[in-house]
CSV table of C-alpha atoms and ligand atoms in Angstrom, one decimal:
chain,number,residue,atom,x,y,z
Z,1,MET,CA,-57.4,-20.3,-61.6
Z,2,ALA,CA,-54.0,-21.8,-62.3
Z,3,ASP,CA,-53.7,-25.4,-63.3
Z,4,ASP,CA,-52.2,-27.6,-60.6
Z,5,CYS,CA,-52.3,-25.0,-57.9
Z,6,ILE,CA,-53.5,-26.5,-54.7
Z,7,PHE,CA,-54.6,-23.2,-53.2
Z,8,CYS,CA,-56.7,-22.4,-56.3
Z,9,LYS,CA,-58.3,-25.8,-55.8
Z,10,ILE,CA,-59.0,-25.0,-52.2
Z,11,VAL,CA,-60.5,-21.7,-53.2
Z,12,ALA,CA,-62.7,-23.4,-55.8
Z,13,GLY,CA,-63.8,-26.0,-53.3
Z,14,GLU,CA,-62.1,-28.8,-55.3
Z,15,LEU,CA,-59.8,-29.8,-52.4
Z,16,PRO,CA,-60.8,-30.0,-48.8
Z,17,SER,CA,-59.8,-27.4,-46.3
Z,18,GLU,CA,-60.7,-26.2,-42.8
Z,19,THR,CA,-61.9,-22.8,-43.9
Z,20,VAL,CA,-62.2,-20.3,-41.2
Z,21,GLN,CA,-62.9,-17.0,-43.0
Z,22,GLU,CA,-64.1,-15.9,-46.4
Z,23,ASP,CA,-64.8,-12.7,-48.2
Z,24,GLU,CA,-65.2,-11.5,-51.7
Z,25,HIS,CA,-61.4,-11.4,-52.3
Z,26,THR,CA,-59.8,-13.8,-49.8
Z,27,VAL,CA,-60.1,-17.2,-48.2
Z,28,ALA,CA,-58.4,-18.3,-44.9
Z,29,PHE,CA,-58.0,-21.9,-43.9
Z,30,MET,CA,-56.0,-24.0,-41.4
Z,31,ASP,CA,-52.4,-24.8,-42.4
Z,32,LEU,CA,-52.0,-28.6,-42.6
Z,33,ASN,CA,-48.7,-28.4,-40.8
Z,34,PRO,CA,-49.2,-25.9,-38.1
Z,35,TRP,CA,-46.3,-24.2,-36.3
Z,36,THR,CA,-48.6,-23.4,-33.4
Z,37,ARG,CA,-52.2,-24.1,-32.5
Z,38,GLY,CA,-54.4,-22.2,-34.9
Z,39,HIS,CA,-51.8,-21.5,-37.6
Z,40,ALA,CA,-53.8,-20.4,-40.7
Z,41,LEU,CA,-53.2,-19.1,-44.2
Z,42,VAL,CA,-54.9,-16.2,-45.9
Z,43,VAL,CA,-54.9,-16.4,-49.7
Z,44,PRO,CA,-56.3,-14.0,-52.3
Z,45,ARG,CA,-58.9,-15.8,-54.4
Z,46,ARG,CA,-57.2,-14.6,-57.6
Z,47,HIS,CA,-54.1,-16.6,-58.4
Z,48,SER,CA,-50.7,-15.0,-58.4
Z,49,ARG,CA,-47.3,-16.7,-57.7
Z,50,ASN,CA,-46.2,-14.5,-54.8
Z,51,LEU,CA,-45.3,-11.0,-53.5
Z,52,TYR,CA,-43.5,-10.2,-56.7
Z,53,GLU,CA,-46.6,-10.7,-58.8
Z,54,VAL,CA,-49.6,-10.2,-56.6
Z,55,ASP,CA,-52.1,-7.5,-57.6
Z,56,ASP,CA,-51.7,-4.5,-55.3
Z,57,ALA,CA,-55.4,-4.6,-54.3
Z,58,ASP,CA,-55.3,-8.3,-53.5
Z,59,LEU,CA,-52.3,-7.7,-51.3
Z,60,GLY,CA,-54.3,-5.1,-49.4
Z,61,TYR,CA,-57.3,-7.4,-49.1
Z,62,ALA,CA,-55.1,-10.2,-47.8
Z,63,GLY,CA,-53.5,-7.9,-45.2
Z,64,VAL,CA,-56.9,-6.7,-44.0
Z,65,ALA,CA,-58.2,-10.3,-43.8
Z,66,ALA,CA,-55.1,-11.3,-41.8
Z,67,LYS,CA,-55.8,-8.6,-39.3
Z,68,ARG,CA,-59.4,-9.7,-38.9
Z,69,LEU,CA,-58.2,-13.3,-38.4
Z,70,ALA,CA,-55.5,-12.2,-35.9
Z,71,LEU,CA,-58.0,-10.4,-33.8
Z,72,ARG,CA,-60.2,-13.5,-33.7
Z,73,MET,CA,-57.2,-15.6,-32.8
Z,74,ARG,CA,-56.6,-13.3,-29.9
Z,75,ASP,CA,-60.3,-13.4,-28.8
Z,76,ARG,CA,-61.1,-17.0,-29.4
Z,77,LEU,CA,-57.8,-18.9,-28.9
Z,78,GLY,CA,-56.4,-16.6,-26.3
Z,79,CYS,CA,-53.1,-16.2,-28.1
Z,80,ASP,CA,-50.6,-13.7,-26.7
Z,81,GLY,CA,-49.4,-12.4,-30.1
Z,82,VAL,CA,-49.4,-13.2,-33.8
Z,83,ASN,CA,-46.7,-13.5,-36.4
Z,84,LEU,CA,-47.5,-12.7,-40.1
Z,85,LEU,CA,-45.1,-14.4,-42.4
Z,86,GLY,CA,-44.9,-14.2,-46.2
Z,87,CYS,CA,-42.5,-16.4,-48.2
Z,88,CYS,CA,-41.5,-15.3,-51.7
Z,89,GLU,CA,-39.6,-17.8,-53.8
Z,90,PRO,CA,-37.8,-20.9,-52.5
Z,91,ALA,CA,-34.9,-19.0,-51.1
Z,92,ALA,CA,-37.4,-17.5,-48.7
Z,93,TRP,CA,-39.0,-20.9,-47.9
Z,94,GLN,CA,-41.9,-20.6,-50.3
Z,95,THR,CA,-43.2,-24.1,-51.2
Z,96,VAL,CA,-46.7,-23.4,-52.5
Z,97,PHE,CA,-46.8,-20.9,-55.4
Z,98,HIS,CA,-50.0,-19.1,-54.8
Z,99,THR,CA,-49.6,-15.9,-52.8
Z,100,HIS,CA,-50.5,-16.5,-49.1
Z,101,VAL,CA,-49.9,-14.9,-45.7
Z,102,HIS,CA,-49.2,-17.2,-42.7
Z,103,VAL,CA,-51.1,-16.0,-39.7
Z,104,ILE,CA,-49.4,-17.7,-36.7
Z,105,PRO,CA,-50.9,-17.3,-33.2
Z,106,ARG,CA,-48.1,-17.1,-30.6
Z,107,TYR,CA,-48.3,-18.1,-27.0
Z,108,ASP,CA,-46.0,-17.0,-24.3
Z,109,ASP,CA,-45.0,-20.6,-23.7
Z,110,ASP,CA,-44.8,-21.8,-27.3
Z,111,PRO,CA,-41.5,-23.4,-28.5
Z,112,LEU,CA,-41.0,-21.2,-31.6
Z,113,GLN,CA,-37.6,-19.5,-31.8
Z,114,LEU,CA,-36.2,-16.8,-34.1
Z,115,PRO,CA,-34.3,-18.7,-36.8
Z,116,VAL,CA,-31.5,-16.1,-36.8
Z,117,ARG,CA,-29.4,-14.2,-34.3
Z,118,PRO,CA,-29.4,-10.7,-35.6
Z,119,ARG,CA,-26.2,-8.7,-35.1
Z,120,GLN,CA,-25.8,-5.0,-35.3
Z,121,ALA,CA,-24.6,-3.9,-38.7
Z,122,GLU,CA,-21.6,-1.7,-39.4
Z,123,GLN,CA,-22.8,1.8,-40.2
Z,124,ASP,CA,-21.0,2.1,-43.5
Z,125,GLU,CA,-22.4,-1.2,-44.7
Z,126,LEU,CA,-25.9,0.0,-43.8
Z,127,ALA,CA,-25.3,3.2,-45.8
Z,128,ARG,CA,-24.0,1.2,-48.8
Z,129,VAL,CA,-27.0,-1.1,-48.9
Z,130,ALA,CA,-29.4,1.8,-48.3
Z,131,ALA,CA,-27.8,3.5,-51.3
Z,132,GLU,CA,-28.5,0.5,-53.5
Z,133,LEU,CA,-32.1,0.3,-52.3
Z,134,ARG,CA,-33.1,3.9,-52.2
Z,135,GLU,CA,-35.7,5.1,-54.7
Z,136,SER,CA,-33.9,7.7,-56.9
M,201,LIG,P1,-45.0,-21.7,-47.8
M,201,LIG,O1,-43.8,-22.6,-47.4
M,201,LIG,O2,-44.9,-20.3,-47.2
M,201,LIG,O3,-45.2,-21.7,-49.3
M,201,LIG,O4,-46.3,-22.3,-47.1
M,201,LIG,C1,-47.1,-23.2,-47.6
M,201,LIG,C2,-47.9,-23.8,-46.5
M,201,LIG,O5,-49.0,-24.5,-47.0
M,201,LIG,C3,-47.1,-24.8,-45.6
M,201,LIG,O6,-47.1,-24.3,-44.3
M,201,LIG,C4,-48.0,-26.0,-45.7
M,201,LIG,O7,-48.1,-26.7,-44.5
M,201,LIG,C5,-49.3,-25.5,-46.2
M,201,LIG,N1,-50.1,-26.4,-47.0
M,201,LIG,C6,-49.7,-27.2,-48.1
M,201,LIG,N2,-50.7,-27.8,-48.6
M,201,LIG,C7,-51.8,-27.5,-47.8
M,201,LIG,C8,-53.2,-27.8,-47.9
M,201,LIG,N3,-53.7,-28.7,-48.8
M,201,LIG,N4,-54.0,-27.3,-47.0
M,201,LIG,C9,-53.5,-26.5,-46.0
M,201,LIG,N5,-52.3,-26.1,-45.9
M,201,LIG,C10,-51.4,-26.6,-46.8
M,202,LIG,ZN1,-53.4,-20.6,-57.3
């Protein structure tokens, strides 16, 4: 448990939460500031800062837990889809530094919009960035 980590405190039962799912490795609870009805967070019990640092097995457990929760959102809330969102570092909107996956039920008539308008890339730029990223 990390000092001053609010999600560690939720996992430990030291801070209140609306917990909806638990297993040996993960806990899921309602997000206090939901983007849509039912927005929840899945967190590994073991503390890590984010995707850069999370233990591989914990990442897998969180993914499986997110799937289980997404299926229950579909069945119980009647959502029409689900977004999974992970934020890693402030540049990517992370505000709580304990690894978590947002599980966001989506409804055909909800007001969420994509925050970007993707445009088709130039082929040579795609090739350049792919060369930088490719495992050698
Ligand atoms: P992120 O910006 O990806 O780091 O997401 C952190 C999320 O945690 C935000 O959506 C907050 O609304 C949510 N949050 C912060 N504190 C709490 C809390 N005590 N209980 C539930 N959700 C929280
Ligand atoms: Zn923590």
